[in-house]
Tab-separated table of C-alpha atoms in Angstrom:
chain	number	residue	atom	x	y	z
A	1	UNK	CA	-22.969	43.280	74.071
A	2	UNK	CA	-23.429	46.625	72.343
A	3	UNK	CA	-27.154	45.961	72.188
A	4	UNK	CA	-27.278	45.246	75.923
A	5	UNK	CA	-25.363	48.395	76.744
A	6	UNK	CA	-27.611	50.464	74.478
A	7	UNK	CA	-30.689	48.952	76.134
A	8	UNK	CA	-29.262	49.577	79.598
A	9	UNK	CA	-28.465	53.199	78.798
A	10	UNK	CA	-31.919	53.657	77.283
A	11	UNK	CA	-33.563	52.046	80.325
A	12	UNK	CA	-31.712	54.321	82.725
A	13	UNK	CA	-32.648	57.280	80.560
A	14	UNK	CA	-36.302	56.249	80.707
A	15	UNK	CA	-36.166	56.055	84.488
A	16	UNK	CA	-34.526	59.477	84.628
A	17	UNK	CA	-37.019	61.001	82.211
A	18	UNK	CA	-40.045	59.500	84.009
A	19	UNK	CA	-38.804	60.574	87.423
A	20	UNK	CA	-37.725	63.910	85.992
A	21	UNK	CA	-41.174	64.538	84.540
A	22	UNK	CA	-42.755	63.887	87.926
A	23	UNK	CA	-40.254	66.180	89.620
A	24	UNK	CA	-40.895	68.917	87.057
A	25	UNK	CA	-44.644	68.635	87.469
A	26	UNK	CA	-44.195	68.676	91.253
A	27	UNK	CA	-42.086	71.788	91.103
A	28	UNK	CA	-44.450	73.580	88.752
A	29	UNK	CA	-47.475	72.605	90.851
A	30	UNK	CA	-45.744	73.741	94.016
A	31	UNK	CA	-45.073	77.156	92.508
A	32	UNK	CA	-48.640	77.422	91.212
A	33	UNK	CA	-50.151	76.498	94.593
A	34	UNK	CA	-47.815	78.999	96.297
A	35	UNK	CA	-49.059	81.771	94.014
A	36	UNK	CA	-52.668	80.684	94.572
A	37	UNK	CA	-52.061	80.739	98.351
A	38	UNK	CA	-50.705	84.291	98.025
A	39	UNK	CA	-53.863	85.269	96.131
A	40	UNK	CA	-56.027	83.678	98.811
A	41	UNK	CA	-54.164	85.639	101.504
A	42	UNK	CA	-54.744	88.850	99.577
A	43	UNK	CA	-58.459	88.069	99.226
A	44	UNK	CA	-58.850	87.228	102.913
A	45	UNK	CA	-56.966	90.299	104.071
A	46	UNK	CA	-58.666	92.602	101.505
A	47	UNK	CA	-55.219	93.729	100.494
A	48	UNK	CA	-54.429	96.207	97.674
A	49	UNK	CA	-52.060	93.850	95.906
A	50	UNK	CA	-54.802	91.424	94.845
A	51	UNK	CA	-54.632	92.628	91.224
A	52	UNK	CA	-50.899	92.088	91.195
A	53	UNK	CA	-51.296	88.589	92.627
A	54	UNK	CA	-53.957	87.693	90.075
A	55	UNK	CA	-51.720	88.964	87.261
A	56	UNK	CA	-48.879	86.854	88.607
A	57	UNK	CA	-51.205	83.855	88.718
A	58	UNK	CA	-52.449	84.436	85.174
A	59	UNK	CA	-48.856	84.823	83.994
A	60	UNK	CA	-47.609	81.674	85.712
A	61	UNK	CA	-50.674	79.736	84.624
A	62	UNK	CA	-49.437	79.662	81.012
A	63	UNK	CA	-46.228	77.968	82.070
A	64	UNK	CA	-48.044	75.520	84.321
A	65	UNK	CA	-50.544	74.653	81.584
A	66	UNK	CA	-47.812	73.986	79.035
A	67	UNK	CA	-45.868	71.797	81.450
A	68	UNK	CA	-48.880	69.894	82.766
A	69	UNK	CA	-50.422	69.245	79.350
A	70	UNK	CA	-47.076	67.999	78.057
A	71	UNK	CA	-46.712	65.584	80.959
A	72	UNK	CA	-50.225	64.411	81.761
A	73	UNK	CA	-53.521	63.714	80.193
A	74	UNK	CA	-55.919	65.521	82.427
A	75	UNK	CA	-59.369	66.696	81.475
A	76	UNK	CA	-59.268	69.220	84.321
A	77	UNK	CA	-56.673	71.434	82.668
A	78	UNK	CA	-59.027	72.985	80.144
A	79	UNK	CA	-61.625	73.693	82.843
A	80	UNK	CA	-58.936	75.187	85.039
A	81	UNK	CA	-57.753	77.394	82.157
A	82	UNK	CA	-61.293	78.711	81.721
A	83	UNK	CA	-61.570	79.370	85.467
A	84	UNK	CA	-58.250	81.234	85.591
A	85	UNK	CA	-59.427	83.530	82.821
A	86	UNK	CA	-62.555	84.377	84.889
A	87	UNK	CA	-60.768	85.124	88.161
A	88	UNK	CA	-60.607	88.893	87.690
A	89	UNK	CA	-64.341	89.085	87.070
A	90	UNK	CA	-64.927	87.249	90.352
A	91	UNK	CA	-63.028	89.853	92.340
A	92	UNK	CA	-66.146	91.781	93.239
A	93	UNK	CA	-68.340	88.744	93.975
A	94	UNK	CA	-67.747	86.420	96.897
A	95	UNK	CA	-66.611	83.463	94.799
A	96	UNK	CA	-62.975	84.349	94.268
A	97	UNK	CA	-61.629	82.636	97.393
A	98	UNK	CA	-63.646	79.511	96.624
A	99	UNK	CA	-62.466	79.446	93.039
A	100	UNK	CA	-58.840	79.816	94.097
A	101	UNK	CA	-59.254	76.947	96.552
A	102	UNK	CA	-60.799	74.830	93.816
A	103	UNK	CA	-57.911	75.615	91.457
A	104	UNK	CA	-55.369	74.626	94.062
A	105	UNK	CA	-57.146	71.386	94.867
A	106	UNK	CA	-57.379	70.434	91.194
A	107	UNK	CA	-53.711	71.211	90.601
A	108	UNK	CA	-52.767	69.044	93.575
A	109	UNK	CA	-55.010	66.268	92.310
A	110	UNK	CA	-53.353	66.396	88.891
A	111	UNK	CA	-49.979	65.959	90.561
A	112	UNK	CA	-51.271	63.245	92.863
A	113	UNK	CA	-52.592	61.279	89.868
A	114	UNK	CA	-49.067	61.068	88.505
A	115	UNK	CA	-47.493	59.759	91.697
A	116	UNK	CA	-47.163	55.967	91.516
A	117	UNK	CA	-49.278	54.967	94.500
A	118	UNK	CA	-49.968	51.214	94.630
A	119	UNK	CA	-53.651	51.837	93.977
A	120	UNK	CA	-52.890	53.859	90.835
A	121	UNK	CA	-50.360	51.323	89.533
A	122	UNK	CA	-52.635	48.343	90.138
B	1	UNK	CA	-53.939	66.866	61.682
B	2	UNK	CA	-50.429	68.224	61.733
B	3	UNK	CA	-49.935	66.846	65.224
B	4	UNK	CA	-51.035	63.400	64.102
B	5	UNK	CA	-48.798	63.618	61.051
B	6	UNK	CA	-45.730	64.574	63.093
B	7	UNK	CA	-46.451	61.921	65.714
B	8	UNK	CA	-46.791	59.275	63.027
B	9	UNK	CA	-43.348	60.137	61.684
B	10	UNK	CA	-41.769	60.145	65.143
B	11	UNK	CA	-43.380	56.870	66.144
B	12	UNK	CA	-42.402	55.241	62.873
B	13	UNK	CA	-38.768	56.162	63.472
B	14	UNK	CA	-38.972	54.984	67.079
B	15	UNK	CA	-40.521	51.636	66.091
B	16	UNK	CA	-37.832	51.056	63.463
B	17	UNK	CA	-35.200	51.854	66.079
B	18	UNK	CA	-36.863	49.456	68.523
B	19	UNK	CA	-37.023	46.635	65.975
B	20	UNK	CA	-33.350	47.152	65.212
B	21	UNK	CA	-32.479	47.174	68.877
B	22	UNK	CA	-34.385	43.959	69.488
B	23	UNK	CA	-32.502	42.235	66.692
B	24	UNK	CA	-33.391	40.227	63.607
B	25	UNK	CA	-36.090	37.637	63.950
B	26	UNK	CA	-38.580	36.396	61.412
B	27	UNK	CA	-42.153	36.833	62.593
B	28	UNK	CA	-42.729	33.094	62.654
B	29	UNK	CA	-39.676	32.467	64.797
B	30	UNK	CA	-40.416	34.782	67.682
B	31	UNK	CA	-40.279	33.406	71.175
B	32	UNK	CA	-43.450	33.944	73.247
B	33	UNK	CA	-42.026	36.969	75.081
B	34	UNK	CA	-40.845	38.536	71.817
B	35	UNK	CA	-44.212	37.899	70.242
B	36	UNK	CA	-45.952	39.633	73.134
B	37	UNK	CA	-43.617	42.621	72.881
B	38	UNK	CA	-44.165	42.902	69.130
B	39	UNK	CA	-47.940	42.841	69.484
B	40	UNK	CA	-47.874	45.362	72.319
B	41	UNK	CA	-45.534	47.704	70.461
B	42	UNK	CA	-47.936	47.960	67.574
B	43	UNK	CA	-50.927	48.514	69.858
B	44	UNK	CA	-49.260	51.112	72.043
B	45	UNK	CA	-47.812	52.972	69.071
B	46	UNK	CA	-51.277	53.645	67.693
B	47	UNK	CA	-52.600	55.219	70.901
B	48	UNK	CA	-50.908	58.637	70.643
B	49	UNK	CA	-51.707	58.702	66.920
B	50	UNK	CA	-55.396	57.962	67.382
B	51	UNK	CA	-55.833	60.373	70.274
B	52	UNK	CA	-53.873	63.605	70.157
B	53	UNK	CA	-54.917	64.367	73.760
B	54	UNK	CA	-52.550	61.654	74.933
B	55	UNK	CA	-49.025	63.001	75.405
B	56	UNK	CA	-46.553	61.416	73.017
B	57	UNK	CA	-44.428	60.331	75.955
B	58	UNK	CA	-47.287	58.057	77.047
B	59	UNK	CA	-46.619	56.047	73.916
B	60	UNK	CA	-42.863	56.362	73.756
B	61	UNK	CA	-42.042	55.459	77.341
B	62	UNK	CA	-43.884	52.115	77.467
B	63	UNK	CA	-42.629	51.183	73.981
B	64	UNK	CA	-39.009	51.827	74.874
B	65	UNK	CA	-39.445	50.157	78.267
B	66	UNK	CA	-40.778	46.973	76.664
B	67	UNK	CA	-37.923	46.921	74.202
B	68	UNK	CA	-35.297	47.347	76.910
B	69	UNK	CA	-36.854	44.588	79.011
B	70	UNK	CA	-36.951	42.352	75.944
B	71	UNK	CA	-33.257	42.932	75.276
B	72	UNK	CA	-32.411	42.174	78.922
B	73	UNK	CA	-34.513	39.021	78.873
B	74	UNK	CA	-32.832	37.898	75.659
B	75	UNK	CA	-29.446	38.385	77.286
B	76	UNK	CA	-30.498	36.516	80.423
B	77	UNK	CA	-31.947	33.712	78.291
B	78	UNK	CA	-28.570	33.420	76.608
B	79	UNK	CA	-26.755	33.189	79.924
B	80	UNK	CA	-29.129	30.999	81.882
B	81	UNK	CA	-30.777	27.856	80.630
B	82	UNK	CA	-33.264	27.776	83.496
B	83	UNK	CA	-34.286	31.361	82.781
B	84	UNK	CA	-34.687	30.490	79.138
B	85	UNK	CA	-36.866	27.539	80.056
B	86	UNK	CA	-38.947	29.775	82.303
B	87	UNK	CA	-39.531	32.420	79.631
B	88	UNK	CA	-39.595	30.368	76.458
B	89	UNK	CA	-40.419	26.869	77.574
B	90	UNK	CA	-38.678	23.916	75.982
B	91	UNK	CA	-39.165	22.017	72.743
B	92	UNK	CA	-41.470	19.010	73.006
B	93	UNK	CA	-41.103	15.808	71.070
B	94	UNK	CA	-44.445	14.931	69.565
B	95	UNK	CA	-43.419	12.041	67.317
B	96	UNK	CA	-40.637	9.762	68.445
B	97	UNK	CA	-39.395	6.600	66.769
B	98	UNK	CA	-42.216	6.990	64.290
B	99	UNK	CA	-44.778	6.867	67.099
B	100	UNK	CA	-47.150	9.701	67.927
B	101	UNK	CA	-46.932	10.839	71.571
B	102	UNK	CA	-50.551	11.485	72.394
B	103	UNK	CA	-49.848	12.619	75.934
B	104	UNK	CA	-47.555	15.377	74.674
B	105	UNK	CA	-50.185	16.321	72.122
B	106	UNK	CA	-52.698	16.711	74.925
B	107	UNK	CA	-50.245	18.764	77.038
B	108	UNK	CA	-49.625	21.063	74.107
B	109	UNK	CA	-53.320	21.179	73.236
B	110	UNK	CA	-52.332	20.116	69.770
B	111	UNK	CA	-55.241	18.707	67.818
B	112	UNK	CA	-54.857	16.232	64.973
B	113	UNK	CA	-55.730	19.059	62.565
B	114	UNK	CA	-52.972	21.222	64.036
B	115	UNK	CA	-50.480	18.404	63.707
B	116	UNK	CA	-51.380	17.547	60.123
B	117	UNK	CA	-51.339	21.224	59.111
B	118	UNK	CA	-47.921	21.706	60.727
B	119	UNK	CA	-46.568	18.604	58.964
B	120	UNK	CA	-47.919	19.796	55.626
B	121	UNK	CA	-46.025	23.087	56.021
B	122	UNK	CA	-42.929	20.887	56.180
B	123	UNK	CA	-44.013	19.146	52.960
B	124	UNK	CA	-44.928	15.997	54.861
B	125	UNK	CA	-48.215	14.470	53.765
B	126	UNK	CA	-47.754	10.999	55.193
B	127	UNK	CA	-47.281	10.815	58.949
B	128	UNK	CA	-45.847	7.298	58.650
B	129	UNK	CA	-42.759	8.830	56.976
B	130	UNK	CA	-41.856	10.833	60.078
B	131	UNK	CA	-39.169	9.471	62.397
B	132	UNK	CA	-39.083	12.428	64.789
B	133	UNK	CA	-41.133	15.585	65.101
B	134	UNK	CA	-40.421	18.363	67.604
B	135	UNK	CA	-42.672	21.270	68.472
B	136	UNK	CA	-40.334	24.202	68.998
B	137	UNK	CA	-40.795	26.964	71.541
B	138	UNK	CA	-41.855	29.244	68.695
B	139	UNK	CA	-44.734	26.897	67.914
B	140	UNK	CA	-43.191	25.675	64.679
B	141	UNK	CA	-42.709	22.010	64.107
B	142	UNK	CA	-39.405	20.485	63.027
B	143	UNK	CA	-39.471	17.159	61.275
B	144	UNK	CA	-36.859	14.445	60.757
B	145	UNK	CA	-37.933	11.914	58.145
B	146	UNK	CA	-37.334	8.194	58.214
B	147	UNK	CA	-34.285	7.126	56.203
B	148	UNK	CA	-36.374	5.640	53.461
B	149	UNK	CA	-38.288	8.874	52.984
B	150	UNK	CA	-35.377	11.275	53.008
B	151	UNK	CA	-34.323	12.840	49.702
B	152	UNK	CA	-31.445	11.134	47.998
B	153	UNK	CA	-28.076	12.796	48.419
B	154	UNK	CA	-24.906	12.363	46.320
B	155	UNK	CA	-23.415	10.531	49.310
B	156	UNK	CA	-26.170	7.882	49.105
B	157	UNK	CA	-25.122	6.943	45.579
B	158	UNK	CA	-21.414	7.269	46.399
B	159	UNK	CA	-21.075	10.350	44.286
B	160	UNK	CA	-18.494	12.773	45.585
B	161	UNK	CA	-19.215	16.437	45.306
B	162	UNK	CA	-16.781	18.983	46.705
B	163	UNK	CA	-18.105	21.388	49.305
B	164	UNK	CA	-18.660	24.869	47.932
B	165	UNK	CA	-20.210	28.077	49.132
B	166	UNK	CA	-23.328	29.250	47.331
B	167	UNK	CA	-23.128	32.032	44.735
B	168	UNK	CA	-22.901	35.506	46.229
B	169	UNK	CA	-24.538	38.711	45.114
B	170	UNK	CA	-21.808	40.919	43.721
B	171	UNK	CA	-23.671	43.671	41.893
B	172	UNK	CA	-26.978	45.143	42.987
B	173	UNK	CA	-28.707	47.541	40.621
B	174	UNK	CA	-25.489	48.652	38.981
B	175	UNK	CA	-23.526	48.989	42.215
B	176	UNK	CA	-20.787	46.674	43.429
B	177	UNK	CA	-21.505	45.416	46.952
B	178	UNK	CA	-18.657	46.153	49.306
B	179	UNK	CA	-16.827	43.068	50.499
B	180	UNK	CA	-18.477	40.809	47.925
B	181	UNK	CA	-15.477	40.559	45.582
B	182	UNK	CA	-13.059	40.090	48.471
B	183	UNK	CA	-15.307	37.354	49.841
B	184	UNK	CA	-14.980	35.468	46.563
B	185	UNK	CA	-11.265	36.074	46.354
B	186	UNK	CA	-11.704	38.182	43.225
B	187	UNK	CA	-11.021	41.779	42.297
B	188	UNK	CA	-12.492	44.517	40.151
B	189	UNK	CA	-10.289	43.539	37.195
B	190	UNK	CA	-11.913	40.091	37.162
B	191	UNK	CA	-15.350	41.692	37.377
B	192	UNK	CA	-14.598	43.982	34.452
B	193	UNK	CA	-13.383	41.061	32.341
B	194	UNK	CA	-16.541	39.069	33.123
B	195	UNK	CA	-18.808	41.993	32.257
B	196	UNK	CA	-16.842	42.616	29.049
B	197	UNK	CA	-17.171	38.991	27.995
B	198	UNK	CA	-20.941	39.249	28.597
B	199	UNK	CA	-21.099	42.480	26.628
B	200	UNK	CA	-22.540	44.612	29.422
B	201	UNK	CA	-21.410	47.591	31.425
B	202	UNK	CA	-21.738	47.851	35.188
B	203	UNK	CA	-24.560	50.361	34.918
B	204	UNK	CA	-26.623	47.954	32.808
B	205	UNK	CA	-26.503	45.133	35.355
B	206	UNK	CA	-29.609	44.582	37.489
B	207	UNK	CA	-27.889	41.957	39.587
B	208	UNK	CA	-24.897	39.705	39.305
B	209	UNK	CA	-24.225	36.557	41.287
B	210	UNK	CA	-21.147	34.401	41.140
B	211	UNK	CA	-19.437	31.646	43.086
B	212	UNK	CA	-16.044	33.003	42.055
B	213	UNK	CA	-15.628	30.649	39.135
B	214	UNK	CA	-16.743	31.233	35.586
B	215	UNK	CA	-20.328	30.542	36.640
B	216	UNK	CA	-22.144	33.864	36.784
B	217	UNK	CA	-25.728	35.069	36.452
B	218	UNK	CA	-26.177	38.576	35.057
B	219	UNK	CA	-29.725	39.730	34.256
B	220	UNK	CA	-29.637	43.124	32.559
B	221	UNK	CA	-31.795	46.033	33.637
B	222	UNK	CA	-34.994	46.401	31.687
B	223	UNK	CA	-35.980	49.713	33.207
B	224	UNK	CA	-33.890	52.735	33.947
B	225	UNK	CA	-34.286	54.343	37.370
B	226	UNK	CA	-36.988	56.664	36.056
B	227	UNK	CA	-39.124	53.673	35.111
B	228	UNK	CA	-38.666	53.948	31.347
B	229	UNK	CA	-37.672	50.917	29.274
B	230	UNK	CA	-33.954	50.617	28.544
B	231	UNK	CA	-33.041	50.651	24.868
């Protein structure tokens, strides 16, 4: 009986951990996309706080990268890390908005890959 | 390299824990579901070690999930005969009344070579000596010999022998095993007197077995713990 109880507790823990990981990734992605959206707004409105927004993004990126790489196996993360480091240099060109959009899309895709849709399970 | 090293240690500990949780079974006596779990555990455990890009949780979570499911299935098998039959199948009689059941052999996809090899593992070299043979759910074959081919027992020659438990291991590498003396109905004073009569001390004993009577087996240690020869 002890074995069954231990297995049951472990099973429930696994469910909690798996669901918890997805929730954590969701929360981190949501925050990252919110910051990216703020950056996009600043770019589109030619606002003075663009530098501040990009610094916030670069700062939060570290946390997102650590969380995402712990939870998923995604080849995009390294490319995204390289792109984040180049964002400031894109400020003067016209590519910044596009790059931010691309970052957001990739972050959302990484999260979407972890959601158990029937097509991803089967 | 350090990542791989640390993961190997963690996974080793987790696998040991999983094996303990699943319970004691000899490899040859695993049910089909247990066999599948064992094979999959070993395959999945190597993935995070071979590829450090894979998060460790991608190895741990499926391993632990399989083990939990295996424990639940074992419990259900214990409680429900129909569930057990569904998961493990049922034993099949392949030789009955000394006659080979060829239809069962065909159902089991058992060839003559398989049958003869399985009988030989049971020390049976003449199929005509077999009264009953059962293929178990583990794939092993159990054999009941015809009366004339069974080994002689004291009962067959009307010789009475009292029932007795086998000798127990009392001392292991100089240490007394807990519960062993109580199990034999003896105490440490008896042990000391036996060792004294054999001219050895406890530290010199490699192992000691006894059935509680004067019959004891006490090989002495040849090597000390450091590997050097004892004087």
